[in-house]
CSV table of C-alpha atoms and ligand atoms in Angstrom, one decimal:
chain,number,residue,atom,x,y,z
U,1154,UNK,CA,0.0,0.0,0.0
U,1155,UNK,CA,1.1,3.5,-0.7
U,1156,UNK,CA,2.2,5.6,2.2
U,1157,UNK,CA,-0.1,8.5,2.9
U,1158,UNK,CA,0.9,12.2,2.7
U,1159,UNK,CA,-0.1,15.0,5.0
U,1160,UNK,CA,0.0,18.5,3.3
U,1161,UNK,CA,-1.0,21.7,5.1
U,1162,UNK,CA,-1.8,25.2,3.7
U,1163,UNK,CA,-1.0,28.2,5.8
U,1164,UNK,CA,-1.1,32.0,5.4
U,1165,UNK,CA,-3.0,35.1,6.4
U,1166,UNK,CA,-6.5,36.2,5.7
U,1167,UNK,CA,-7.7,36.4,2.1
U,1168,UNK,CA,-4.7,34.5,0.7
U,1169,UNK,CA,-6.9,31.9,-1.0
U,1170,UNK,CA,-6.2,28.8,1.0
U,1171,UNK,CA,-9.6,27.2,0.7
U,1172,UNK,CA,-9.7,27.8,-3.0
U,1173,UNK,CA,-6.3,26.3,-3.5
U,1174,UNK,CA,-7.0,23.3,-1.3
U,1175,UNK,CA,-10.2,22.6,-3.4
U,1176,UNK,CA,-8.3,23.0,-6.7
U,1177,UNK,CA,-5.4,20.9,-5.6
U,1178,UNK,CA,-7.8,18.1,-4.4
U,1179,UNK,CA,-9.5,18.1,-7.8
U,1180,UNK,CA,-6.2,17.9,-9.7
U,1181,UNK,CA,-4.9,15.1,-7.5
U,1182,UNK,CA,-8.1,13.1,-7.8
U,1183,UNK,CA,-7.8,13.5,-11.6
U,1184,UNK,CA,-4.3,12.0,-11.3
U,1185,UNK,CA,-6.0,9.0,-9.6
U,1186,UNK,CA,-5.1,9.8,-5.9
U,1187,UNK,CA,-7.3,9.2,-2.9
U,1188,UNK,CA,-7.6,12.7,-1.3
U,1189,UNK,CA,-9.2,13.9,1.9
U,1190,UNK,CA,-9.6,17.7,2.4
U,1191,UNK,CA,-10.1,19.1,5.9
U,1192,UNK,CA,-9.6,22.4,7.8
U,1193,UNK,CA,-8.8,23.9,11.2
U,1194,UNK,CA,-10.1,24.8,13.6
U,1195,UNK,CA,-12.5,21.9,13.1
U,1196,UNK,CA,-12.3,18.9,10.8
U,1197,UNK,CA,-13.6,16.4,13.3
U,1198,UNK,CA,-16.8,16.3,15.3
U,1199,UNK,CA,-15.1,17.3,18.6
U,1200,UNK,CA,-13.1,20.0,16.9
U,1201,UNK,CA,-16.1,21.5,15.0
U,1202,UNK,CA,-17.8,22.0,18.4
U,1203,UNK,CA,-14.7,23.9,19.7
U,1204,UNK,CA,-14.5,25.9,16.4
U,1205,UNK,CA,-17.7,27.7,17.2
U,1206,UNK,CA,-16.5,28.7,20.6
U,1207,UNK,CA,-13.3,30.0,19.2
U,1208,UNK,CA,-14.5,31.9,16.1
U,1209,UNK,CA,-17.5,33.5,17.8
U,1210,UNK,CA,-15.1,35.2,20.2
U,1211,UNK,CA,-16.8,33.4,23.2
U,1212,UNK,CA,-13.3,32.3,24.4
U,1213,UNK,CA,-11.7,35.7,24.1
U,1214,UNK,CA,-12.5,36.9,27.7
U,1215,UNK,CA,-10.9,33.7,29.0
U,1216,UNK,CA,-7.5,34.9,27.8
U,1217,UNK,CA,-5.0,33.9,25.2
U,1218,UNK,CA,-3.7,30.8,27.0
U,1219,UNK,CA,-7.2,29.4,27.2
U,1220,UNK,CA,-7.7,30.1,23.6
U,1221,UNK,CA,-4.4,28.4,22.7
U,1222,UNK,CA,-5.4,25.3,24.7
U,1223,UNK,CA,-8.8,25.2,23.0
U,1224,UNK,CA,-7.1,25.4,19.5
U,1225,UNK,CA,-4.8,22.6,20.8
U,1226,UNK,CA,-7.8,20.5,22.0
U,1227,UNK,CA,-9.5,20.8,18.7
U,1228,UNK,CA,-6.3,19.9,16.9
U,1229,UNK,CA,-5.6,16.9,19.0
U,1230,UNK,CA,-9.1,15.5,18.2
U,1231,UNK,CA,-8.7,16.3,14.5
U,1232,UNK,CA,-5.3,14.6,14.4
U,1233,UNK,CA,-6.3,11.4,16.1
U,1234,UNK,CA,-9.8,11.0,14.7
U,1235,UNK,CA,-9.3,12.1,11.1
U,1236,UNK,CA,-5.7,13.0,9.9
U,1237,UNK,CA,-3.7,10.0,11.3
U,1238,UNK,CA,-6.2,7.3,10.3
U,1239,UNK,CA,-6.4,8.8,6.7
U,1240,UNK,CA,-2.6,9.0,6.3
U,1241,UNK,CA,-2.2,5.5,7.8
U,1242,UNK,CA,-4.7,4.3,5.2
U,1243,UNK,CA,-2.5,5.7,2.4
U,1244,UNK,CA,-4.6,8.8,1.6
U,1245,UNK,CA,-3.4,12.3,0.7
U,1246,UNK,CA,-4.7,14.7,3.4
U,1247,UNK,CA,-4.9,18.4,2.5
U,1248,UNK,CA,-5.5,20.6,5.6
U,1249,UNK,CA,-6.5,24.3,5.5
U,1250,UNK,CA,-4.4,25.6,8.4
U,1251,UNK,CA,-2.6,23.6,11.0
U,1252,UNK,CA,0.1,24.0,13.7
U,1253,UNK,CA,1.8,27.0,12.1
U,1254,UNK,CA,-1.4,29.0,12.5
U,1255,UNK,CA,-1.2,28.4,16.3
U,1256,UNK,CA,2.5,29.3,16.3
U,1257,UNK,CA,1.7,32.6,14.5
U,1258,UNK,CA,-1.7,33.7,15.9
U,1259,UNK,CA,-1.4,32.5,19.5
U,1260,UNK,CA,2.4,32.4,19.8
U,1261,UNK,CA,3.7,35.4,17.9
U,1262,UNK,CA,0.8,37.9,17.7
U,1263,UNK,CA,-1.0,36.4,20.8
U,1264,UNK,CA,2.2,36.9,22.8
U,1265,UNK,CA,2.3,33.5,24.4
U,1266,UNK,CA,5.7,32.2,25.4
U,1267,UNK,CA,7.5,29.9,23.1
U,1268,UNK,CA,8.1,27.1,25.8
U,1269,UNK,CA,4.4,26.9,26.5
U,1270,UNK,CA,3.5,26.9,22.8
U,1271,UNK,CA,6.2,24.3,21.9
U,1272,UNK,CA,4.9,22.0,24.7
U,1273,UNK,CA,1.3,22.4,23.5
U,1274,UNK,CA,2.4,21.7,19.9
U,1275,UNK,CA,4.3,18.5,20.9
U,1276,UNK,CA,1.3,16.9,22.6
U,1277,UNK,CA,-1.3,17.9,20.1
U,1278,UNK,CA,0.6,17.1,16.9
U,1279,UNK,CA,1.9,13.9,18.5
U,1280,UNK,CA,4.3,13.1,15.7
U,1281,UNK,CA,1.8,13.9,12.9
U,1282,UNK,CA,4.0,16.6,11.4
U,1283,UNK,CA,3.1,17.7,7.9
U,1284,UNK,CA,5.2,16.2,5.1
U,1285,UNK,CA,4.8,19.5,3.2
U,1286,UNK,CA,3.5,22.9,4.2
U,1287,UNK,CA,2.4,25.3,1.4
U,1288,UNK,CA,2.7,28.9,2.7
U,1289,UNK,CA,0.6,31.1,0.6
U,1290,UNK,CA,2.0,34.6,0.8
U,1291,UNK,CA,0.3,37.9,0.0
U,1292,UNK,CA,0.8,41.5,0.9
U,1293,UNK,CA,-1.6,41.9,3.9
U,1294,UNK,CA,-3.5,44.9,2.5
U,1295,UNK,CA,-4.3,42.9,-0.6
U,1296,UNK,CA,-5.3,39.9,1.5
U,1297,UNK,CA,-7.7,42.0,3.5
U,1298,UNK,CA,-9.2,43.5,0.4
U,1299,UNK,CA,-9.8,40.1,-1.0
U,1300,UNK,CA,-11.3,38.8,2.3
U,1301,UNK,CA,-13.8,41.6,2.4
U,1302,UNK,CA,-14.7,41.3,-1.3
U,1303,UNK,CA,-15.3,37.5,-0.7
U,1304,UNK,CA,-17.6,38.3,2.2
U,1305,UNK,CA,-19.6,40.7,0.2
U,1306,UNK,CA,-21.7,43.7,1.3
U,1307,UNK,CA,-23.9,43.4,4.4
U,1308,UNK,CA,-21.9,40.6,6.1
U,1309,UNK,CA,-19.8,41.2,9.2
U,1310,UNK,CA,-16.1,40.7,9.3
U,1311,UNK,CA,-15.2,37.9,11.7
U,1312,UNK,CA,-13.2,39.1,14.7
U,1313,UNK,CA,-9.8,38.1,13.2
U,1314,UNK,CA,-10.3,40.0,10.0
U,1315,UNK,CA,-11.2,43.2,11.9
U,1316,UNK,CA,-7.7,43.3,13.4
U,1317,UNK,CA,-5.3,45.9,12.2
U,1318,UNK,CA,-3.1,45.8,9.2
U,1319,UNK,CA,0.0,46.0,11.5
U,1320,UNK,CA,-1.0,42.7,13.1
U,1321,UNK,CA,-1.4,41.1,9.7
U,1322,UNK,CA,2.0,42.3,8.7
U,1323,UNK,CA,3.5,40.7,11.8
U,1324,UNK,CA,1.8,37.4,11.0
U,1325,UNK,CA,3.0,37.4,7.5
U,1326,UNK,CA,6.6,37.9,8.7
U,1327,UNK,CA,6.1,35.1,11.3
U,1328,UNK,CA,4.8,32.6,8.6
U,1329,UNK,CA,7.8,33.6,6.4
U,1330,UNK,CA,10.2,33.1,9.3
U,1331,UNK,CA,8.8,29.5,9.9
U,1332,UNK,CA,9.3,28.8,6.2
U,1333,UNK,CA,12.9,30.0,6.4
U,1334,UNK,CA,13.6,28.0,9.5
U,1335,UNK,CA,12.1,24.8,8.1
U,1336,UNK,CA,12.9,24.7,4.4
U,1337,UNK,CA,12.6,20.9,4.3
U,1338,UNK,CA,8.9,21.1,5.1
U,1339,UNK,CA,7.8,24.5,3.9
U,1340,UNK,CA,7.4,26.1,0.4
U,1341,UNK,CA,6.4,29.7,0.0
U,1342,UNK,CA,4.1,30.5,-2.9
U,1343,UNK,CA,3.4,34.1,-4.1
U,1344,UNK,CA,-0.4,34.2,-3.8
U,1345,UNK,CA,-1.0,37.8,-5.1
U,1346,UNK,CA,-1.1,36.4,-8.7
U,1347,UNK,CA,-4.2,35.0,-10.4
U,1348,UNK,CA,-5.7,31.9,-9.1
U,1349,UNK,CA,-4.7,29.7,-12.1
U,1350,UNK,CA,-1.0,30.5,-11.8
U,1351,UNK,CA,-1.0,29.9,-8.0
U,1352,UNK,CA,-2.8,26.5,-8.6
U,1353,UNK,CA,-0.3,25.5,-11.2
U,1354,UNK,CA,2.6,26.2,-8.9
U,1355,UNK,CA,1.0,24.4,-6.0
U,1356,UNK,CA,0.3,21.3,-8.1
U,1357,UNK,CA,3.8,21.3,-9.5
U,1358,UNK,CA,5.3,21.2,-6.0
U,1359,UNK,CA,2.9,18.6,-4.8
U,1360,UNK,CA,3.5,16.3,-7.8
U,1361,UNK,CA,7.2,16.4,-6.9
U,1362,UNK,CA,6.5,15.4,-3.3
U,1363,UNK,CA,4.1,12.6,-4.5
U,1364,UNK,CA,6.7,11.3,-6.9
U,1365,UNK,CA,9.3,11.3,-4.1
U,1366,UNK,CA,6.9,9.3,-2.0
U,1367,UNK,CA,6.2,6.8,-4.7
U,1368,UNK,CA,9.8,6.4,-5.8
U,1369,UNK,CA,10.9,3.9,-3.1
U,1370,UNK,CA,7.9,1.7,-3.9
U,1371,UNK,CA,8.7,1.9,-7.6
U,1372,UNK,CA,12.3,0.9,-6.9
U,1373,UNK,CA,11.2,-2.0,-4.7
U,1374,UNK,CA,8.8,-3.2,-7.5
U,1375,UNK,CA,11.6,-3.0,-10.1
U,1376,UNK,CA,13.9,-5.0,-7.8
U,1377,UNK,CA,11.3,-7.7,-7.5
U,1378,UNK,CA,10.5,-7.9,-11.2
G,2853,TYD,P1,-11.6,30.8,9.2
G,2853,TYD,O1,-13.0,31.4,9.2
G,2853,TYD,O2,-11.5,29.3,9.0
G,2853,TYD,O3,-10.7,31.7,8.3
G,2853,TYD,P2,-9.5,31.5,7.3
G,2853,TYD,O4,-10.3,31.5,6.0
G,2853,TYD,O5,-8.7,32.7,7.4
G,2853,TYD,O6,-8.8,30.2,7.6
G,2853,TYD,O7,-11.0,31.2,10.7
G,2853,TYD,C1,-9.9,30.6,11.2
G,2853,TYD,C2,-9.3,31.7,12.1
G,2853,TYD,O8,-8.8,31.0,13.2
G,2853,TYD,C3,-8.2,32.4,11.4
G,2853,TYD,O9,-8.4,33.8,11.5
G,2853,TYD,C4,-7.0,32.0,12.1
G,2853,TYD,C5,-7.5,31.5,13.4
G,2853,TYD,N1,-6.6,30.4,14.0
G,2853,TYD,C6,-5.8,30.6,15.1
G,2853,TYD,O10,-5.8,31.7,15.6
G,2853,TYD,N2,-5.1,29.5,15.5
G,2853,TYD,C7,-5.1,28.3,15.0
G,2853,TYD,O11,-4.4,27.4,15.4
G,2853,TYD,C8,-5.9,28.1,13.8
G,2853,TYD,C9,-6.0,26.8,13.2
G,2853,TYD,C10,-6.7,29.2,13.4
């Protein structure tokens, strides 16, 4: 059986993560792969229940540590109930946001200390590190413009999108710093271009990673033949 792959998408608001996840899933399925798409916070029954608490702002008065623990609780459920079983079954899992979002939103701009955040990450990820992380990068003012256009007139911005541009700039730098620190896992893709170009680049990178995954099996088959 093929080994599974775990691929995460990260980046700020309006960068096009969900569109690119959907397009990549379609392209990989057309290539004949068994693909599962999911997202955070959420993606499993337990985590979806926590998602509502987090995104409504109901957890905000409880403080950033409590919020970080809730994101972690949701992630732990998602990893154990959905992601790990799918990867173990040989599927390609595409996840819209994962541990880097916690590092950036709770750790860097939430001001939580790195020892606490690293401990939380270790127990929640529990060895299920992404094989590949696509960092979609956009100038934050353009990202915010896209996020508000997508929402359309008459709908409220969620609490994260209302935050100031300066905060979004710090998050962008933080995502780029993670990518620079972990080049084996992360690839940065310029997401200010049109959707087709971004999708083509994403697919190109993922096909390389899939080929690298399949290569040992192909070699073993050739050796047996
Ligand atoms: P969502 O509506 O899914 O937005 P987006 O399209 O931007 O992914 O909301 C997710 C929000 O939750 C997003 O603003 C980032 C935040 N978040 C964290 O703060 N920490 C985390 O660990 C995760 C996964 C998300």
